[in-house]
Coordinates of C-alpha atoms and ligand atoms in Angstrom, one line a residue:
M1 CA -0.1 0.6 -0.2
K2 CA 1.2 4.1 -0.8
T3 CA 2.6 5.5 2.0
I4 CA 1.6 8.6 2.4
L5 CA 4.1 11.5 4.7
V6 CA 2.3 14.3 7.2
T7 CA 3.7 17.0 8.2
G8 CA 1.6 18.5 10.7
G9 CA 0.7 15.2 11.6
A10 CA 0.8 15.7 15.3
G11 CA -1.7 18.7 15.7
Y12 CA -5.3 19.3 14.8
I13 CA -6.3 18.5 11.6
G14 CA -3.2 16.8 10.0
S15 CA -3.7 14.3 13.7
H16 CA -7.9 13.3 11.7
C17 CA -6.5 13.1 8.4
V18 CA -4.0 10.6 9.8
L19 CA -7.0 8.7 10.1
A20 CA -8.6 9.6 7.3
L21 CA -5.3 8.3 5.5
L22 CA -5.3 4.9 7.8
E23 CA -9.5 3.7 7.1
Q24 CA -7.9 4.0 3.5
N25 CA -5.1 1.9 4.4
Y26 CA -1.9 4.3 3.6
N27 CA 0.6 3.8 5.5
V28 CA 1.5 7.5 6.9
V29 CA 5.1 9.0 7.8
I30 CA 4.2 12.0 10.5
L31 CA 7.0 14.4 10.4
D32 CA 6.7 17.1 13.5
N33 CA 8.0 19.3 15.5
L34 CA 5.9 19.5 18.1
S35 CA 6.1 23.1 18.4
T36 CA 2.4 23.1 18.8
G37 CA 1.7 19.5 18.2
H38 CA 1.2 17.0 20.8
I39 CA 2.8 13.3 21.3
E40 CA -0.3 12.0 23.1
T41 CA -2.2 12.5 19.9
V42 CA 1.0 10.3 17.8
E43 CA 0.9 7.9 20.1
T44 CA -2.5 7.4 20.0
L45 CA -2.3 7.6 16.0
K46 CA -0.3 4.9 16.3
K47 CA -2.8 2.8 17.4
Y48 CA -4.5 2.2 14.3
G49 CA -2.4 1.5 11.6
N50 CA 1.0 1.9 9.6
V51 CA 2.2 5.1 11.5
K52 CA 5.6 5.5 12.1
F53 CA 7.0 9.4 13.7
Y54 CA 10.0 11.1 13.0
N55 CA 10.5 14.3 15.9
T56 CA 11.9 16.8 13.3
D57 CA 11.5 20.1 12.1
L58 CA 11.3 21.1 8.3
L59 CA 13.9 23.4 9.3
E60 CA 16.5 20.5 8.8
P61 CA 17.3 20.2 5.4
A62 CA 19.5 16.8 6.0
N63 CA 16.1 15.3 8.5
V64 CA 13.5 16.1 6.0
D65 CA 15.7 14.3 3.6
V66 CA 16.0 11.2 5.5
I67 CA 13.1 10.4 5.6
F68 CA 12.1 10.5 1.4
K69 CA 15.5 8.1 1.1
E70 CA 14.7 5.9 4.8
N71 CA 11.1 5.3 3.2
N72 CA 9.2 5.3 -0.1
I73 CA 7.1 7.7 -0.8
D74 CA 4.4 8.6 -2.4
A75 CA 2.4 12.0 -1.7
V76 CA 3.0 14.5 1.1
V77 CA 0.2 16.0 2.7
H78 CA 1.5 19.0 4.0
F79 CA -0.4 20.4 6.9
A80 CA 2.9 21.9 9.6
A81 CA 2.2 25.7 9.5
F82 CA 2.4 28.0 12.4
S83 CA -1.1 29.7 12.2
Q84 CA -2.2 32.4 14.0
V85 CA -3.4 36.1 11.9
G86 CA -2.6 38.1 15.5
E87 CA 0.9 36.7 16.0
S88 CA 1.8 36.6 12.2
V89 CA 1.2 40.7 12.9
I90 CA 3.1 40.7 16.0
N91 CA 6.2 38.3 14.5
P92 CA 5.8 37.8 10.6
Q93 CA 9.4 36.3 10.1
K94 CA 8.9 33.4 12.8
Y95 CA 6.3 33.1 10.5
Y96 CA 8.1 33.2 6.7
I97 CA 10.9 31.7 8.0
N98 CA 9.0 28.2 9.0
N99 CA 5.5 28.3 6.9
V100 CA 7.7 30.3 3.3
C101 CA 11.5 28.6 4.2
G102 CA 10.0 24.4 5.4
T103 CA 7.7 24.6 2.9
L104 CA 11.0 25.4 0.5
N105 CA 13.5 22.5 1.7
L106 CA 10.1 20.2 2.3
L107 CA 9.7 20.8 -2.0
Q108 CA 13.2 20.6 -2.3
A109 CA 13.0 17.0 -1.3
M110 CA 10.8 16.0 -3.0
L111 CA 12.9 17.1 -6.2
T112 CA 15.9 15.5 -4.8
N113 CA 13.9 12.2 -3.9
N114 CA 12.0 12.6 -6.9
V115 CA 8.4 12.6 -5.6
K116 CA 6.2 14.8 -6.9
K117 CA 1.9 15.2 -5.3
I118 CA 1.8 16.7 -2.6
V119 CA -1.6 18.1 -1.1
F120 CA -1.3 21.9 0.9
S121 CA -3.5 23.7 3.8
S122 CA -4.1 26.6 2.6
T123 CA -6.6 29.4 3.9
A124 CA -9.2 31.8 3.0
A125 CA -7.1 34.0 4.6
T126 CA -5.2 33.8 0.6
Y127 CA -8.0 35.9 0.1
G128 CA -7.8 38.6 1.9
E129 CA -11.2 40.8 3.3
P130 CA -13.9 39.9 0.5
K131 CA -14.9 42.0 -2.5
Y132 CA -17.5 39.4 -2.7
I133 CA -19.9 36.2 -1.0
P134 CA -19.3 34.1 -1.3
I135 CA -16.1 34.1 -2.4
D136 CA -14.6 31.3 -5.5
E137 CA -11.5 30.9 -6.3
K138 CA -12.0 33.4 -9.3
H139 CA -11.4 35.7 -6.2
T140 CA -8.3 37.7 -5.5
Q141 CA -5.6 36.9 -3.3
E142 CA -4.7 40.0 -1.3
P143 CA -4.2 38.2 1.9
I144 CA -4.0 40.7 4.5
N145 CA -2.0 39.2 7.2
P146 CA 1.9 37.7 7.7
Y147 CA 0.0 34.2 8.0
G148 CA -2.1 35.1 4.9
Q149 CA 0.9 36.2 2.8
T150 CA 2.7 32.7 3.8
K151 CA 0.0 31.0 2.7
L152 CA -0.6 32.4 -1.3
F153 CA 3.6 33.3 -1.9
I154 CA 3.9 28.9 -1.1
E155 CA 0.3 28.7 -3.7
K156 CA 3.3 30.8 -5.9
I157 CA 6.2 28.7 -5.3
M158 CA 4.3 25.7 -6.3
D159 CA 2.1 26.9 -9.7
D160 CA 6.6 27.5 -10.1
Y161 CA 7.8 24.0 -9.3
D162 CA 5.4 22.7 -11.6
K163 CA 5.6 24.5 -15.0
A164 CA 9.7 23.7 -14.2
Y165 CA 9.8 20.6 -12.8
G166 CA 6.2 18.9 -12.6
L167 CA 5.6 18.6 -9.6
K168 CA 1.7 18.4 -9.1
S169 CA 0.2 20.1 -5.8
V170 CA -3.4 20.9 -4.6
R171 CA -4.3 24.0 -2.3
L172 CA -7.3 23.2 -0.5
R173 CA -8.5 27.1 0.9
Y174 CA -9.8 25.6 4.6
F175 CA -12.3 28.3 6.4
N176 CA -13.3 27.8 9.6
V177 CA -12.5 24.2 10.6
A178 CA -14.4 22.7 13.8
G179 CA -15.6 19.5 15.6
A180 CA -13.3 16.8 16.4
D181 CA -13.3 13.4 15.2
S182 CA -16.5 11.4 15.9
K183 CA -14.7 8.8 17.8
T184 CA -12.9 11.3 20.0
R185 CA -9.8 9.4 19.3
V186 CA -8.2 13.0 18.0
G187 CA -9.6 16.8 19.0
E188 CA -9.1 20.2 18.8
W189 CA -6.1 20.6 21.0
H190 CA -4.1 24.0 20.7
E191 CA -2.3 26.5 24.0
P192 CA -3.2 28.9 24.4
E193 CA -6.3 28.6 22.4
T194 CA -8.5 31.7 20.6
H195 CA -10.5 29.3 18.1
L196 CA -14.6 30.3 18.8
I197 CA -16.5 27.1 19.3
P198 CA -13.6 25.1 21.8
N199 CA -13.6 28.6 23.8
I200 CA -17.5 28.9 24.1
L201 CA -16.9 24.7 25.0
K202 CA -14.4 25.3 27.9
S203 CA -16.6 28.4 29.5
T204 CA -19.0 25.4 30.1
F205 CA -16.3 23.9 32.1
N206 CA -15.5 24.1 36.1
G207 CA -12.2 26.8 35.6
G208 CA -12.9 27.4 32.1
Q209 CA -13.0 31.4 31.6
T210 CA -16.5 33.1 30.9
F211 CA -16.9 33.3 26.7
K212 CA -15.8 36.2 25.0
M213 CA -18.4 37.7 22.3
F214 CA -15.8 39.8 20.2
G215 CA -17.7 42.4 18.5
T216 CA -22.0 42.8 17.7
D217 CA -21.4 46.1 16.2
Y218 CA -20.5 44.4 12.4
D219 CA -22.7 45.2 9.2
T220 CA -24.4 41.7 9.5
K221 CA -27.7 39.5 10.4
D222 CA -27.5 40.0 14.4
G223 CA -23.7 42.8 14.0
T224 CA -21.9 39.9 15.5
C225 CA -19.2 38.3 12.1
V226 CA -20.6 35.3 9.8
R227 CA -18.0 32.6 9.0
D228 CA -18.5 29.6 7.2
Y229 CA -17.5 26.4 9.9
I230 CA -16.3 23.5 8.5
D231 CA -16.5 20.0 9.6
V232 CA -12.9 18.5 10.2
E233 CA -14.2 15.1 9.2
D234 CA -15.6 17.2 6.0
L235 CA -12.5 18.7 5.7
V236 CA -10.0 15.8 5.3
N237 CA -12.1 12.9 4.2
A238 CA -11.2 16.0 0.6
H239 CA -6.7 16.0 1.1
V240 CA -8.0 12.2 0.7
L241 CA -10.4 13.3 -2.7
A242 CA -7.2 15.6 -3.6
L243 CA -4.7 12.2 -3.5
Q244 CA -6.7 10.4 -5.3
Y245 CA -8.0 12.9 -7.6
L246 CA -3.3 13.6 -8.3
N247 CA -2.7 9.3 -8.7
N248 CA -5.4 9.8 -12.0
G249 CA -2.8 12.0 -12.9
G250 CA -4.9 15.3 -12.3
E251 CA -3.1 18.9 -12.7
T252 CA -2.2 21.4 -10.0
N253 CA -4.8 22.4 -8.6
Y254 CA -7.4 25.1 -5.6
F255 CA -10.6 23.8 -3.9
N256 CA -12.0 25.8 -1.3
L257 CA -12.7 23.7 1.3
G258 CA -16.0 25.2 3.3
T259 CA -19.8 24.3 3.4
N260 CA -21.3 27.8 1.1
N261 CA -23.9 28.6 4.3
G262 CA -22.3 31.1 6.9
N263 CA -23.0 31.0 10.7
S264 CA -23.0 34.6 13.3
V265 CA -21.0 34.0 16.5
K266 CA -24.3 34.7 17.6
E267 CA -26.0 31.4 16.3
V268 CA -23.0 29.1 16.9
F269 CA -23.4 30.3 20.4
S270 CA -26.8 29.3 20.4
A271 CA -25.7 25.9 18.9
C272 CA -23.4 25.3 21.5
E273 CA -26.6 25.5 24.8
K274 CA -28.4 23.6 22.6
V275 CA -25.8 20.6 22.0
T276 CA -24.5 21.6 25.9
N277 CA -28.2 21.9 27.2
K278 CA -26.9 24.3 29.3
T279 CA -27.0 28.3 29.9
I280 CA -23.6 30.1 28.4
A281 CA -23.0 33.7 29.9
V282 CA -20.9 35.8 27.6
D283 CA -19.0 39.2 27.8
V284 CA -19.7 41.0 24.5
M285 CA -16.2 42.6 24.4
E286 CA -15.1 44.8 21.8
R287 CA -13.6 43.9 17.8
R288 CA -11.1 41.9 17.4
A289 CA -8.3 43.5 14.9
G290 CA -8.1 42.1 11.2
D291 CA -11.7 40.4 11.6
P292 CA -13.8 40.4 8.7
A293 CA -17.5 41.1 9.1
S294 CA -17.9 37.5 7.4
L295 CA -16.3 35.5 5.5
V296 CA -17.7 32.2 3.5
A297 CA -16.8 30.1 0.6
D298 CA -18.2 29.1 -2.3
N299 CA -17.3 25.3 -2.7
K300 CA -19.4 24.3 -6.1
K301 CA -15.5 23.3 -7.7
A302 CA -14.3 20.9 -4.9
K303 CA -17.7 19.4 -5.2
E304 CA -17.3 19.5 -9.5
I305 CA -14.1 17.9 -9.6
L306 CA -12.9 16.1 -6.7
K307 CA -16.8 14.7 -6.2
W308 CA -16.3 16.0 -2.6
Q309 CA -19.5 16.0 0.0
P310 CA -19.3 18.0 3.1
K311 CA -22.5 16.7 5.2
K312 CA -22.2 17.3 8.9
T313 CA -24.0 20.4 10.7
L314 CA -22.7 22.7 13.1
E315 CA -24.7 21.1 15.4
E316 CA -23.2 17.4 14.2
S317 CA -19.6 19.9 14.4
I318 CA -20.2 21.2 18.4
K319 CA -20.8 18.1 19.9
N320 CA -18.0 16.0 18.4
A321 CA -15.9 19.2 19.5
Y322 CA -17.5 18.7 22.5
E323 CA -17.5 15.2 24.0
W324 CA -13.8 15.7 23.0
E325 CA -14.3 18.7 25.6
K326 CA -15.0 17.1 27.6
V327 CA -13.1 13.7 28.1
N328 CA -9.6 16.2 26.7
G329 CA -9.9 19.9 27.5
N330 CA -11.7 19.2 30.5
Ligands
UDP401 N1 -14.4 34.9 18.3 C1 -15.3 35.1 19.4 N2 -14.9 34.7 20.6 C2 -13.7 33.8 20.8 C3 -12.8 33.7 19.5 C4 -12.9 34.3 18.8 O1 -16.3 35.9 19.1 O2 -13.1 33.5 22.7 C5 -15.1 35.1 17.2 C6 -13.9 36.3 16.1 O3 -13.6 37.5 16.6 C7 -14.9 35.7 15.0 C8 -14.8 34.8 15.0 O4 -15.3 34.0 15.9 O5 -15.6 37.2 14.2 C9 -14.7 33.4 14.1 O6 -13.0 33.7 15.3 P1 -11.8 32.3 14.5 O7 -11.0 32.6 15.6 O8 -12.4 30.9 15.3 O9 -11.3 31.7 13.8 P2 -11.5 33.7 12.7 O10 -12.5 33.5 11.8 O11 -10.6 33.7 12.9 O12 -10.2 32.5 11.4

């Protein structure tokens, strides 16, 4: 069976993708420096299939090369990156060096070892301030923060590497990823946690901080920001389909991963109250810097070309996230 290198496989989305690949009988090699990923996650993943782990950094090109020499890698799924927008504004160097230089090293090792297929974790943040909603893949890419810039640079590098070296990439532009494994094996585990759903859920436990709602004066249906929450299990399935697409000779391409539906912060909050069956306390705060009012995906392209179909409702995602928080986050 084919072996896939998953960079960032100890992280939130990467770990769910490893499970999806194992379910398709792939062998998985994980590269992760455990800067934000967790060794406990790797130990869990190892229980579910053929998983080999390298605790190393993409900024160590010799170590990356060894992974390709020691394993018969067929394709790469590349998650490893820093992903906090706010931090990227304060410390852009950290982001440019890690995300861009790390990816350059990865691509170099791929070319040296003649591996020419990669699925890359890109982001809706490459679009910047939306000019229209829903956002399709033809929307201009003008990121408004260094995090989005790093992902856009990498997309452009991948285009040039295809033209020059025939390296085929599928770039998946995520909207707001939510939820957890429906069997509670892995879930969202960030320190500190900045994301909406885990923060609401954590606030329901003893010792949890009161949930802070950032901004209620946006030009949206109820004044709070609207986002497109895509379930993590649905999202990683698109990666499996993208690998199949590349294996079938598919050309370099890029796809939005979202649901085509927007939910406001208040709607997400109400859904969390319903799922947890609790009245949740809330502090209404000023707007958080850099949050656009609305971000919603047009996902037609992924449906048509990858035959991808997101299935989970927002409530199902919240339910899985809550089960995970109860076991692991509380
Ligand atoms: N948000 C909030 N309180 C929190 C975390 C997030 O009100 O503790 C809001 C945030 O301002 C944004 C939305 O929830 O409008 C989604 O934020 P998140 O950080 O989850 O994802 P992002 O859209 O930044 O990728």
